[in-house]
Amino acid sequence: MLSQEVRRAFLHYFKKQGHTIVPSSSVVPHDDPTLLFINAGMNQFKDVFLGKSKRDYTRAATTQKCIRVGGKHNDLDNVGHTTRHLTFFEMIGNFSFGDYFKKEAIGYAWDVTQHVFGFDPDKVWVSVFRDDDEAFALWEKHLPAKRIVRFGEKENFWAMGDTGPCGPCSELLFDRGASYGDAKSPVEDATGERYLEFWNLVFMQFMRDASGKMEPLPKQSIDTGAGLERVVSLRMGVDDVFKTDILRGLIAQVEEVSGKKYNGEAPFHVIADHIRSLSFAIADGAQPSNTDRGYVLRKLLRRAVRYGRMLGLQKPFLAGVFPRLVSLMGEDFPELKSAESRIIEILTLEEESFLRTLARGGQLLSQVIDRSKATQKISGDDAFKLKDTYGFPLEEVMLIAKDEALTVDLARYAALEEEAKDKSRKAHKQTAQEFDSNFFNDFARTQGPCRFEGYEHTALDAHVVGIVVDGRFTDAIKEGEEGLILLDRTPFYAEMGGQVGDTGTLGKFQVLDCTHPFPGVIAHIGKMGASVLHKNDKVRAEVDEARRKEIQNNHTATHLLHWALQKVLGPHIKQAGSLVDEKRLRFDFSHHKAVTAEELRTIENWVNVKVREDKPVHAYEISYEEAQKKSDIKQFFGEKYGDKVRVIDIDESKELCGGTHTKRTGTIGFFKIAKESSIAAGVRRIEAVTGKYAEMLVQQQEDLLQQIGHTLKSPSSALLERLQMVLDENKLLTQELKTFRKGQLKGLIESCLLRKEKVGNISLIAAEVAISAEELTEFASDLMQQLKSGVVALGSKVGERCQLLVAVSADLVERQVSAAGLIKEAAPLIQGGGGGKQNLAQAGGKDPAGLPKALEKIRHLLAKSK
């Protein structure tokens, strides 16, 4: 397979040139919160280029999995509409970190272009930055000056941001011939169709400051990237990336699954592309959800499903395409094979969920598209209804619009969105009072940070450096007053990272909570006892040690739970939130389905194994750079870490964590899961208890079993057998009751039929009946079957409320007799309201005494009708 050959030959070439072959990083950037997905080969080396970390090598080569679906690198809208755009692609590249520079990079690129890519050197052109005479001269050694062109900053100058490393770049372009345009050089090729760029060499030469001034970097570096799919398309001589081997192989599988023949249609392109993005992202730990990258994946999957419906695929089908992806790419990317079952399961669950959504809102969607074609615009009201009622986000509506050659009235949509937000704001009053972020600014600048010494001590002497009462700094706090006390040092842990704040005392001041309201500030929140505390006083700070120990046990148990979850459910498990207090722990994690009872028991057992082993819990600091190199240390996406980080190490479980922990796992005593639930799409929650609280939970469960046994008059050992007997008896009695009730209702129907009357030429049965609201509709239907033609009006008392039902036969509906109309007129007489269809309508009311009047009203209305 050509793609595999080129991929492997590229890496082999650079390995021979002394480069370290670095595996592709995950497409999910766990250490860069600025990215949704990895979108370039250099992403995993970003900190190396910035000088924040070092590697054991100065030369590297990779084939990097990339997904471009957000920000300025967003190709999603174009996939299916062009022959070159993809959301997933491979970027092959070589890198130098202060090792070689332009001469070697250009030499390697020219050599690879001819002998690895196999391109005709006479068809290769090169562009350089307008002022980069050095690069121009180096290229002249390999190809004629007439095939070297200069471009400006927009085309040939790269920068990591407004400030930071930057430099000129040089692009290699392939002349695809006159059939792609009559431009004589890339300068004249405005569309870039004839002279197709296939490799970009970035020369990181300068450091740019905030003023725009550029100084030469002390260690100049190289970052290159070539899209594998584009290289292969040029090598094969095809004008469409979807004709390359991997994508064409996936399209062949879509043909097989759909039974439709491919003739260049967009649905095949969308599915072939999106299955790669979805599969690699899920393999690397992401999954569809309603937030962040999970939302993007859900959008990709739903787009693929909608295009699948264009091919007649009405049931989940992506899992049927995935095995071909494994056969095409699984050898070089084994994560696809190891995560195969989970990928298939998540794809199928998500498709089923979206198909249910389409079943609810699909008809409206079709109607919106049809009526929008006249104006070529989806109205803001329709777009908002699709989002508000059926859960189609605006981005998805816009994608649908583009696919149907429509636009969306965004101004009207924005107005409706603001109206909805305004209603929401008025409905939710803000009760929590928070300090402005600048409140502690001056204090922190003059006093310096409070030193937290709670890892080593739970009691120490400190000085009061600040007091806040009623939202203002003051010099003293008096008996009975509530406020904040600020110290120069403290043993109190401030709430952070899911762990609650400590409680305790500062002399006579009762500390009820401890928080971090501002960087470097630790606020002890509470109430003053029978004394006065002044600024600059010396005070004994004492943490409630018994409570702290319970919290520490729960926090360490949370780490063990995280480890056990990954061991039992898989490495895709990622923490999504936590809460640790003295009575319980709560752990939220990414997982696509409910955890089974058997899995929960296994997880619980593994945690208790580690508790019984009584392992030491080590806490130590290392540099963040060193932590990044250790793959066994868990760190969390989006967290901001300093130069030094704290590691909690329990052999198998290692995490970056600033919380307090027990010294040995044995002090946890006993771990018990109390509950497992869903808190959002793709996010599960486990609530658990330890120590005495775990014992209390078990005792409660034992007490419950004993109470059930006492009620059923059975020992615990025979409870299941006794319960089954009770259920069987109940089933039999329920059936007998239904049979008896059926006979009762049959007699009631016969009684009602005897009360049939004529109102004009309409047969009417109007009666109050002693049946439940649940039985009313079926009873009316049975009665109407006997009546054939006419109106059935029934009233039923339900406690202090009542129910009114009207049914109209089909022939009378055609004569404009409406059940909904009759209910609308009669309902006020029972102090109620309701509605329904022309043939059946109901109303609930608060006044059962009004039922006779309501039935008489219906009789009167029928008499007036013709």
mmCIF file with all atom_site columns, C-alpha atoms in Angstrom, residues 301-467:
data_model
loop_
_atom_site.group_PDB
_atom_site.id
_atom_site.type_symbol
_atom_site.label_atom_id
_atom_site.label_alt_id
_atom_site.label_comp_id
_atom_site.label_asym_id
_atom_site.label_entity_id
_atom_site.label_seq_id
_atom_site.pdbx_PDB_ins_code
_atom_site.Cartn_x
_atom_site.Cartn_y
_atom_site.Cartn_z
_atom_site.occupancy
_atom_site.B_iso_or_equiv
_atom_site.pdbx_formal_charge
_atom_site.auth_seq_id
_atom_site.auth_comp_id
_atom_site.auth_asym_id
_atom_site.auth_atom_id
_atom_site.pdbx_PDB_model_num
ATOM 1   C CA . LEU A 1 301 ? -20.624 11.927 13.839 1.00 0.00 ? 301 LEU A CA 1
ATOM 2   C CA . ARG A 1 302 ? -24.002 13.532 13.223 1.00 0.00 ? 302 ARG A CA 1
ATOM 3   C CA . ARG A 1 303 ? -22.785 15.016 9.962  1.00 0.00 ? 303 ARG A CA 1
ATOM 4   C CA . ALA A 1 304 ? -21.600 11.569 8.850  1.00 0.00 ? 304 ALA A CA 1
ATOM 5   C CA . VAL A 1 305 ? -24.974 10.073 9.811  1.00 0.00 ? 305 VAL A CA 1
ATOM 6   C CA . ARG A 1 306 ? -26.907 12.722 7.866  1.00 0.00 ? 306 ARG A CA 1
ATOM 7   C CA . TYR A 1 307 ? -24.796 12.084 4.773  1.00 0.00 ? 307 TYR A CA 1
ATOM 8   C CA . GLY A 1 308 ? -25.274 8.345  5.313  1.00 0.00 ? 308 GLY A CA 1
ATOM 9   C CA . ARG A 1 309 ? -29.036 8.862  5.094  1.00 0.00 ? 309 ARG A CA 1
ATOM 10  C CA . MET A 1 310 ? -28.461 10.348 1.634  1.00 0.00 ? 310 MET A CA 1
ATOM 11  C CA . LEU A 1 311 ? -27.110 6.905  0.706  1.00 0.00 ? 311 LEU A CA 1
ATOM 12  C CA . GLY A 1 312 ? -30.176 5.206  2.154  1.00 0.00 ? 312 GLY A CA 1
ATOM 13  C CA . LEU A 1 313 ? -28.478 4.210  5.439  1.00 0.00 ? 313 LEU A CA 1
ATOM 14  C CA . GLN A 1 314 ? -31.292 4.471  7.990  1.00 0.00 ? 314 GLN A CA 1
ATOM 15  C CA . LYS A 1 315 ? -29.644 2.367  10.730 1.00 0.00 ? 315 LYS A CA 1
ATOM 16  C CA . PRO A 1 316 ? -26.256 2.701  12.510 1.00 0.00 ? 316 PRO A CA 1
ATOM 17  C CA . PHE A 1 317 ? -23.534 1.981  9.952  1.00 0.00 ? 317 PHE A CA 1
ATOM 18  C CA . LEU A 1 318 ? -20.241 3.557  11.051 1.00 0.00 ? 318 LEU A CA 1
ATOM 19  C CA . ALA A 1 319 ? -19.253 0.455  13.020 1.00 0.00 ? 319 ALA A CA 1
ATOM 20  C CA . GLY A 1 320 ? -19.532 -1.398 9.710  1.00 0.00 ? 320 GLY A CA 1
ATOM 21  C CA . VAL A 1 321 ? -16.983 0.950  8.078  1.00 0.00 ? 321 VAL A CA 1
ATOM 22  C CA . PHE A 1 322 ? -14.503 0.930  10.974 1.00 0.00 ? 322 PHE A CA 1
ATOM 23  C CA . PRO A 1 323 ? -12.989 -2.570 10.406 1.00 0.00 ? 323 PRO A CA 1
ATOM 24  C CA . ARG A 1 324 ? -11.675 -1.425 7.010  1.00 0.00 ? 324 ARG A CA 1
ATOM 25  C CA . LEU A 1 325 ? -9.901  1.483  8.736  1.00 0.00 ? 325 LEU A CA 1
ATOM 26  C CA . VAL A 1 326 ? -8.239  -0.998 11.114 1.00 0.00 ? 326 VAL A CA 1
ATOM 27  C CA . SER A 1 327 ? -7.044  -3.116 8.176  1.00 0.00 ? 327 SER A CA 1
ATOM 28  C CA . LEU A 1 328 ? -5.709  -0.030 6.366  1.00 0.00 ? 328 LEU A CA 1
ATOM 29  C CA . MET A 1 329 ? -4.003  1.801  9.260  1.00 0.00 ? 329 MET A CA 1
ATOM 30  C CA . GLY A 1 330 ? -4.018  -0.514 12.290 1.00 0.00 ? 330 GLY A CA 1
ATOM 31  C CA . GLU A 1 331 ? -0.555  -1.928 11.625 1.00 0.00 ? 331 GLU A CA 1
ATOM 32  C CA . ASP A 1 332 ? 1.175   1.450  11.930 1.00 0.00 ? 332 ASP A CA 1
ATOM 33  C CA . PHE A 1 333 ? -1.310  2.797  14.514 1.00 0.00 ? 333 PHE A CA 1
ATOM 34  C CA . PRO A 1 334 ? -1.999  -0.127 16.901 1.00 0.00 ? 334 PRO A CA 1
ATOM 35  C CA . GLU A 1 335 ? -4.204  2.010  19.157 1.00 0.00 ? 335 GLU A CA 1
ATOM 36  C CA . LEU A 1 336 ? -7.003  1.403  16.629 1.00 0.00 ? 336 LEU A CA 1
ATOM 37  C CA . LYS A 1 337 ? -6.808  -2.341 17.292 1.00 0.00 ? 337 LYS A CA 1
ATOM 38  C CA . SER A 1 338 ? -6.497  -2.082 21.071 1.00 0.00 ? 338 SER A CA 1
ATOM 39  C CA . ALA A 1 339 ? -9.528  0.249  21.320 1.00 0.00 ? 339 ALA A CA 1
ATOM 40  C CA . GLU A 1 340 ? -11.575 -1.515 18.610 1.00 0.00 ? 340 GLU A CA 1
ATOM 41  C CA . SER A 1 341 ? -14.456 -2.752 20.772 1.00 0.00 ? 341 SER A CA 1
ATOM 42  C CA . ARG A 1 342 ? -14.844 0.601  22.572 1.00 0.00 ? 342 ARG A CA 1
ATOM 43  C CA . ILE A 1 343 ? -14.757 2.583  19.314 1.00 0.00 ? 343 ILE A CA 1
ATOM 44  C CA . ILE A 1 344 ? -17.454 0.364  17.779 1.00 0.00 ? 344 ILE A CA 1
ATOM 45  C CA . GLU A 1 345 ? -19.602 0.606  20.897 1.00 0.00 ? 345 GLU A CA 1
ATOM 46  C CA . ILE A 1 346 ? -19.375 4.394  21.184 1.00 0.00 ? 346 ILE A CA 1
ATOM 47  C CA . LEU A 1 347 ? -20.032 4.937  17.470 1.00 0.00 ? 347 LEU A CA 1
ATOM 48  C CA . THR A 1 348 ? -23.120 2.714  17.604 1.00 0.00 ? 348 THR A CA 1
ATOM 49  C CA . LEU A 1 349 ? -24.511 4.268  20.811 1.00 0.00 ? 349 LEU A CA 1
ATOM 50  C CA . GLU A 1 350 ? -24.054 7.785  19.429 1.00 0.00 ? 350 GLU A CA 1
ATOM 51  C CA . GLU A 1 351 ? -25.656 6.902  16.103 1.00 0.00 ? 351 GLU A CA 1
ATOM 52  C CA . GLU A 1 352 ? -28.645 5.333  17.839 1.00 0.00 ? 352 GLU A CA 1
ATOM 53  C CA . SER A 1 353 ? -29.045 8.434  20.000 1.00 0.00 ? 353 SER A CA 1
ATOM 54  C CA . PHE A 1 354 ? -28.912 10.779 16.996 1.00 0.00 ? 354 PHE A CA 1
ATOM 55  C CA . LEU A 1 355 ? -31.341 8.640  15.006 1.00 0.00 ? 355 LEU A CA 1
ATOM 56  C CA . ARG A 1 356 ? -33.807 8.975  17.885 1.00 0.00 ? 356 ARG A CA 1
ATOM 57  C CA . THR A 1 357 ? -33.293 12.751 17.765 1.00 0.00 ? 357 THR A CA 1
ATOM 58  C CA . LEU A 1 358 ? -33.896 12.733 14.009 1.00 0.00 ? 358 LEU A CA 1
ATOM 59  C CA . ALA A 1 359 ? -37.043 10.683 14.517 1.00 0.00 ? 359 ALA A CA 1
ATOM 60  C CA . ARG A 1 360 ? -38.332 13.439 16.825 1.00 0.00 ? 360 ARG A CA 1
ATOM 61  C CA . GLY A 1 361 ? -37.127 16.468 14.896 1.00 0.00 ? 361 GLY A CA 1
ATOM 62  C CA . GLY A 1 362 ? -36.371 15.092 11.431 1.00 0.00 ? 362 GLY A CA 1
ATOM 63  C CA . GLN A 1 363 ? -39.788 15.946 10.022 1.00 0.00 ? 363 GLN A CA 1
ATOM 64  C CA . LEU A 1 364 ? -39.449 19.550 11.178 1.00 0.00 ? 364 LEU A CA 1
ATOM 65  C CA . LEU A 1 365 ? -35.909 19.663 9.756  1.00 0.00 ? 365 LEU A CA 1
ATOM 66  C CA . SER A 1 366 ? -37.151 18.487 6.355  1.00 0.00 ? 366 SER A CA 1
ATOM 67  C CA . GLN A 1 367 ? -39.970 21.047 6.442  1.00 0.00 ? 367 GLN A CA 1
ATOM 68  C CA . VAL A 1 368 ? -37.537 23.840 7.358  1.00 0.00 ? 368 VAL A CA 1
ATOM 69  C CA . ILE A 1 369 ? -35.201 22.921 4.487  1.00 0.00 ? 369 ILE A CA 1
ATOM 70  C CA . ASP A 1 370 ? -38.071 22.687 1.990  1.00 0.00 ? 370 ASP A CA 1
ATOM 71  C CA . ARG A 1 371 ? -39.620 26.051 2.859  1.00 0.00 ? 371 ARG A CA 1
ATOM 72  C CA . SER A 1 372 ? -36.204 27.752 3.054  1.00 0.00 ? 372 SER A CA 1
ATOM 73  C CA . LYS A 1 373 ? -35.277 26.877 -0.523 1.00 0.00 ? 373 LYS A CA 1
ATOM 74  C CA . ALA A 1 374 ? -37.542 29.617 -1.891 1.00 0.00 ? 374 ALA A CA 1
ATOM 75  C CA . THR A 1 375 ? -35.586 32.335 -0.054 1.00 0.00 ? 375 THR A CA 1
ATOM 76  C CA . GLN A 1 376 ? -32.318 30.332 0.146  1.00 0.00 ? 376 GLN A CA 1
ATOM 77  C CA . LYS A 1 377 ? -32.214 31.185 3.841  1.00 0.00 ? 377 LYS A CA 1
ATOM 78  C CA . ILE A 1 378 ? -33.227 29.342 7.024  1.00 0.00 ? 378 ILE A CA 1
ATOM 79  C CA . SER A 1 379 ? -35.080 31.836 9.211  1.00 0.00 ? 379 SER A CA 1
ATOM 80  C CA . GLY A 1 380 ? -33.743 32.693 12.644 1.00 0.00 ? 380 GLY A CA 1
ATOM 81  C CA . ASP A 1 381 ? -36.996 31.444 14.200 1.00 0.00 ? 381 ASP A CA 1
ATOM 82  C CA . ASP A 1 382 ? -36.624 28.034 12.541 1.00 0.00 ? 382 ASP A CA 1
ATOM 83  C CA . ALA A 1 383 ? -32.942 27.782 13.484 1.00 0.00 ? 383 ALA A CA 1
ATOM 84  C CA . PHE A 1 384 ? -33.753 28.639 17.105 1.00 0.00 ? 384 PHE A CA 1
ATOM 85  C CA . LYS A 1 385 ? -36.629 26.140 17.251 1.00 0.00 ? 385 LYS A CA 1
ATOM 86  C CA . LEU A 1 386 ? -34.354 23.387 15.894 1.00 0.00 ? 386 LEU A CA 1
ATOM 87  C CA . LYS A 1 387 ? -31.869 24.170 18.653 1.00 0.00 ? 387 LYS A CA 1
ATOM 88  C CA . ASP A 1 388 ? -34.255 24.911 21.513 1.00 0.00 ? 388 ASP A CA 1
ATOM 89  C CA . THR A 1 389 ? -36.781 22.114 20.923 1.00 0.00 ? 389 THR A CA 1
ATOM 90  C CA . TYR A 1 390 ? -34.810 19.366 19.201 1.00 0.00 ? 390 TYR A CA 1
ATOM 91  C CA . GLY A 1 391 ? -31.228 19.989 20.313 1.00 0.00 ? 391 GLY A CA 1
ATOM 92  C CA . PHE A 1 392 ? -29.691 20.894 16.940 1.00 0.00 ? 392 PHE A CA 1
ATOM 93  C CA . PRO A 1 393 ? -26.916 23.407 17.846 1.00 0.00 ? 393 PRO A CA 1
ATOM 94  C CA . LEU A 1 394 ? -26.481 26.482 15.658 1.00 0.00 ? 394 LEU A CA 1
ATOM 95  C CA . GLU A 1 395 ? -23.185 25.162 14.236 1.00 0.00 ? 395 GLU A CA 1
ATOM 96  C CA . GLU A 1 396 ? -24.964 21.996 13.140 1.00 0.00 ? 396 GLU A CA 1
ATOM 97  C CA . VAL A 1 397 ? -27.835 23.982 11.605 1.00 0.00 ? 397 VAL A CA 1
ATOM 98  C CA . MET A 1 398 ? -25.238 26.043 9.699  1.00 0.00 ? 398 MET A CA 1
ATOM 99  C CA . LEU A 1 399 ? -23.535 22.881 8.449  1.00 0.00 ? 399 LEU A CA 1
ATOM 100 C CA . ILE A 1 400 ? -26.897 21.529 7.302  1.00 0.00 ? 400 ILE A CA 1
ATOM 101 C CA . ALA A 1 401 ? -27.585 24.867 5.601  1.00 0.00 ? 401 ALA A CA 1
ATOM 102 C CA . LYS A 1 402 ? -24.255 24.760 3.741  1.00 0.00 ? 402 LYS A CA 1
ATOM 103 C CA . ASP A 1 403 ? -24.896 21.198 2.629  1.00 0.00 ? 403 ASP A CA 1
ATOM 104 C CA . GLU A 1 404 ? -28.258 22.334 1.225  1.00 0.00 ? 404 GLU A CA 1
ATOM 105 C CA . ALA A 1 405 ? -26.817 25.553 -0.360 1.00 0.00 ? 405 ALA A CA 1
ATOM 106 C CA . LEU A 1 406 ? -28.690 27.718 2.181  1.00 0.00 ? 406 LEU A CA 1
ATOM 107 C CA . THR A 1 407 ? -27.710 30.447 4.638  1.00 0.00 ? 407 THR A CA 1
ATOM 108 C CA . VAL A 1 408 ? -29.055 31.171 8.146  1.00 0.00 ? 408 VAL A CA 1
ATOM 109 C CA . ASP A 1 409 ? -30.564 34.406 9.490  1.00 0.00 ? 409 ASP A CA 1
ATOM 110 C CA . LEU A 1 410 ? -28.007 34.804 12.274 1.00 0.00 ? 410 LEU A CA 1
ATOM 111 C CA . ALA A 1 411 ? -29.202 38.242 13.385 1.00 0.00 ? 411 ALA A CA 1
ATOM 112 C CA . ARG A 1 412 ? -32.699 37.004 14.199 1.00 0.00 ? 412 ARG A CA 1
ATOM 113 C CA . TYR A 1 413 ? -31.274 33.853 15.817 1.00 0.00 ? 413 TYR A CA 1
ATOM 114 C CA . ALA A 1 414 ? -28.998 35.978 18.043 1.00 0.00 ? 414 ALA A CA 1
ATOM 115 C CA . ALA A 1 415 ? -31.970 38.122 19.103 1.00 0.00 ? 415 ALA A CA 1
ATOM 116 C CA . LEU A 1 416 ? -33.989 35.049 20.106 1.00 0.00 ? 416 LEU A CA 1
ATOM 117 C CA . GLU A 1 417 ? -30.989 33.608 21.937 1.00 0.00 ? 417 GLU A CA 1
ATOM 118 C CA . GLU A 1 418 ? -30.577 36.853 23.902 1.00 0.00 ? 418 GLU A CA 1
ATOM 119 C CA . GLU A 1 419 ? -34.292 36.854 24.773 1.00 0.00 ? 419 GLU A CA 1
ATOM 120 C CA . ALA A 1 420 ? -33.959 33.310 26.121 1.00 0.00 ? 420 ALA A CA 1
ATOM 121 C CA . LYS A 1 421 ? -30.872 34.241 28.161 1.00 0.00 ? 421 LYS A CA 1
ATOM 122 C CA . ASP A 1 422 ? -32.654 37.293 29.549 1.00 0.00 ? 422 ASP A CA 1
ATOM 123 C CA . LYS A 1 423 ? -35.581 35.139 30.692 1.00 0.00 ? 423 LYS A CA 1
ATOM 124 C CA . SER A 1 424 ? -33.139 32.720 32.284 1.00 0.00 ? 424 SER A CA 1
ATOM 125 C CA . ARG A 1 425 ? -31.310 35.524 34.088 1.00 0.00 ? 425 ARG A CA 1
ATOM 126 C CA . LYS A 1 426 ? -34.573 36.852 35.531 1.00 0.00 ? 426 LYS A CA 1
ATOM 127 C CA . ALA A 1 427 ? -35.590 33.378 36.634 1.00 0.00 ? 427 ALA A CA 1
ATOM 128 C CA . HIS A 1 428 ? -32.375 32.741 38.567 1.00 0.00 ? 428 HIS A CA 1
ATOM 129 C CA . LYS A 1 429 ? -31.537 35.279 41.264 1.00 0.00 ? 429 LYS A CA 1
ATOM 130 C CA . GLN A 1 430 ? -27.902 35.394 42.258 1.00 0.00 ? 430 GLN A CA 1
ATOM 131 C CA . THR A 1 431 ? -27.571 34.827 45.976 1.00 0.00 ? 431 THR A CA 1
ATOM 132 C CA . ALA A 1 432 ? -23.864 34.053 46.373 1.00 0.00 ? 432 ALA A CA 1
ATOM 133 C CA . GLN A 1 433 ? -21.733 37.077 47.082 1.00 0.00 ? 433 GLN A CA 1
ATOM 134 C CA . GLU A 1 434 ? -18.248 36.922 45.618 1.00 0.00 ? 434 GLU A CA 1
ATOM 135 C CA . PHE A 1 435 ? -15.275 39.236 46.045 1.00 0.00 ? 435 PHE A CA 1
ATOM 136 C CA . ASP A 1 436 ? -14.173 41.209 43.046 1.00 0.00 ? 436 ASP A CA 1
ATOM 137 C CA . SER A 1 437 ? -10.909 39.818 41.674 1.00 0.00 ? 437 SER A CA 1
ATOM 138 C CA . ASN A 1 438 ? -9.179  43.140 42.436 1.00 0.00 ? 438 ASN A CA 1
ATOM 139 C CA . PHE A 1 439 ? -10.301 43.216 46.092 1.00 0.00 ? 439 PHE A CA 1
ATOM 140 C CA . PHE A 1 440 ? -7.157  41.462 47.365 1.00 0.00 ? 440 PHE A CA 1
ATOM 141 C CA . ASN A 1 441 ? -4.811  42.890 44.726 1.00 0.00 ? 441 ASN A CA 1
ATOM 142 C CA . ASP A 1 442 ? -3.164  45.597 46.841 1.00 0.00 ? 442 ASP A CA 1
ATOM 143 C CA . PHE A 1 443 ? -3.103  43.353 49.911 1.00 0.00 ? 443 PHE A CA 1
ATOM 144 C CA . ALA A 1 444 ? -1.313  40.539 48.073 1.00 0.00 ? 444 ALA A CA 1
ATOM 145 C CA . ARG A 1 445 ? 1.197   42.968 46.583 1.00 0.00 ? 445 ARG A CA 1
ATOM 146 C CA . THR A 1 446 ? 2.163   44.502 49.952 1.00 0.00 ? 446 THR A CA 1
ATOM 147 C CA . GLN A 1 447 ? 1.908   41.429 52.208 1.00 0.00 ? 447 GLN A CA 1
ATOM 148 C CA . GLY A 1 448 ? 3.229   38.748 49.903 1.00 0.00 ? 448 GLY A CA 1
ATOM 149 C CA . PRO A 1 449 ? 1.777   35.235 49.647 1.00 0.00 ? 449 PRO A CA 1
ATOM 150 C CA . CYS A 1 450 ? 0.544   33.262 52.647 1.00 0.00 ? 450 CYS A CA 1
ATOM 151 C CA . ARG A 1 451 ? 2.768   30.211 53.207 1.00 0.00 ? 451 ARG A CA 1
ATOM 152 C CA . PHE A 1 452 ? 0.835   26.957 53.311 1.00 0.00 ? 452 PHE A CA 1
ATOM 153 C CA . GLU A 1 453 ? 2.539   24.575 55.761 1.00 0.00 ? 453 GLU A CA 1
ATOM 154 C CA . GLY A 1 454 ? -0.306  22.105 56.155 1.00 0.00 ? 454 GLY A CA 1
ATOM 155 C CA . TYR A 1 455 ? 1.519   19.173 54.589 1.00 0.00 ? 455 TYR A CA 1
ATOM 156 C CA . GLU A 1 456 ? 3.817   19.023 57.634 1.00 0.00 ? 456 GLU A CA 1
ATOM 157 C CA . HIS A 1 457 ? 1.663   20.585 60.402 1.00 0.00 ? 457 HIS A CA 1
ATOM 158 C CA . THR A 1 458 ? -1.941  20.742 61.553 1.00 0.00 ? 458 THR A CA 1
ATOM 159 C CA . ALA A 1 459 ? -1.179  23.365 64.209 1.00 0.00 ? 459 ALA A CA 1
ATOM 160 C CA . LEU A 1 460 ? 1.265   26.284 64.341 1.00 0.00 ? 460 LEU A CA 1
ATOM 161 C CA . ASP A 1 461 ? 1.669   29.875 65.515 1.00 0.00 ? 461 ASP A CA 1
ATOM 162 C CA . ALA A 1 462 ? 0.986   32.609 62.962 1.00 0.00 ? 462 ALA A CA 1
ATOM 163 C CA . HIS A 1 463 ? 0.434   36.356 62.719 1.00 0.00 ? 463 HIS A CA 1
ATOM 164 C CA . VAL A 1 464 ? -2.774  38.017 61.600 1.00 0.00 ? 464 VAL A CA 1
ATOM 165 C CA . VAL A 1 465 ? -1.902  40.168 58.579 1.00 0.00 ? 465 VAL A CA 1
ATOM 166 C CA . GLY A 1 466 ? -5.422  41.030 57.447 1.00 0.00 ? 466 GLY A CA 1
ATOM 167 C CA . ILE A 1 467 ? -9.059  41.020 58.642 1.00 0.00 ? 467 ILE A CA 1
#
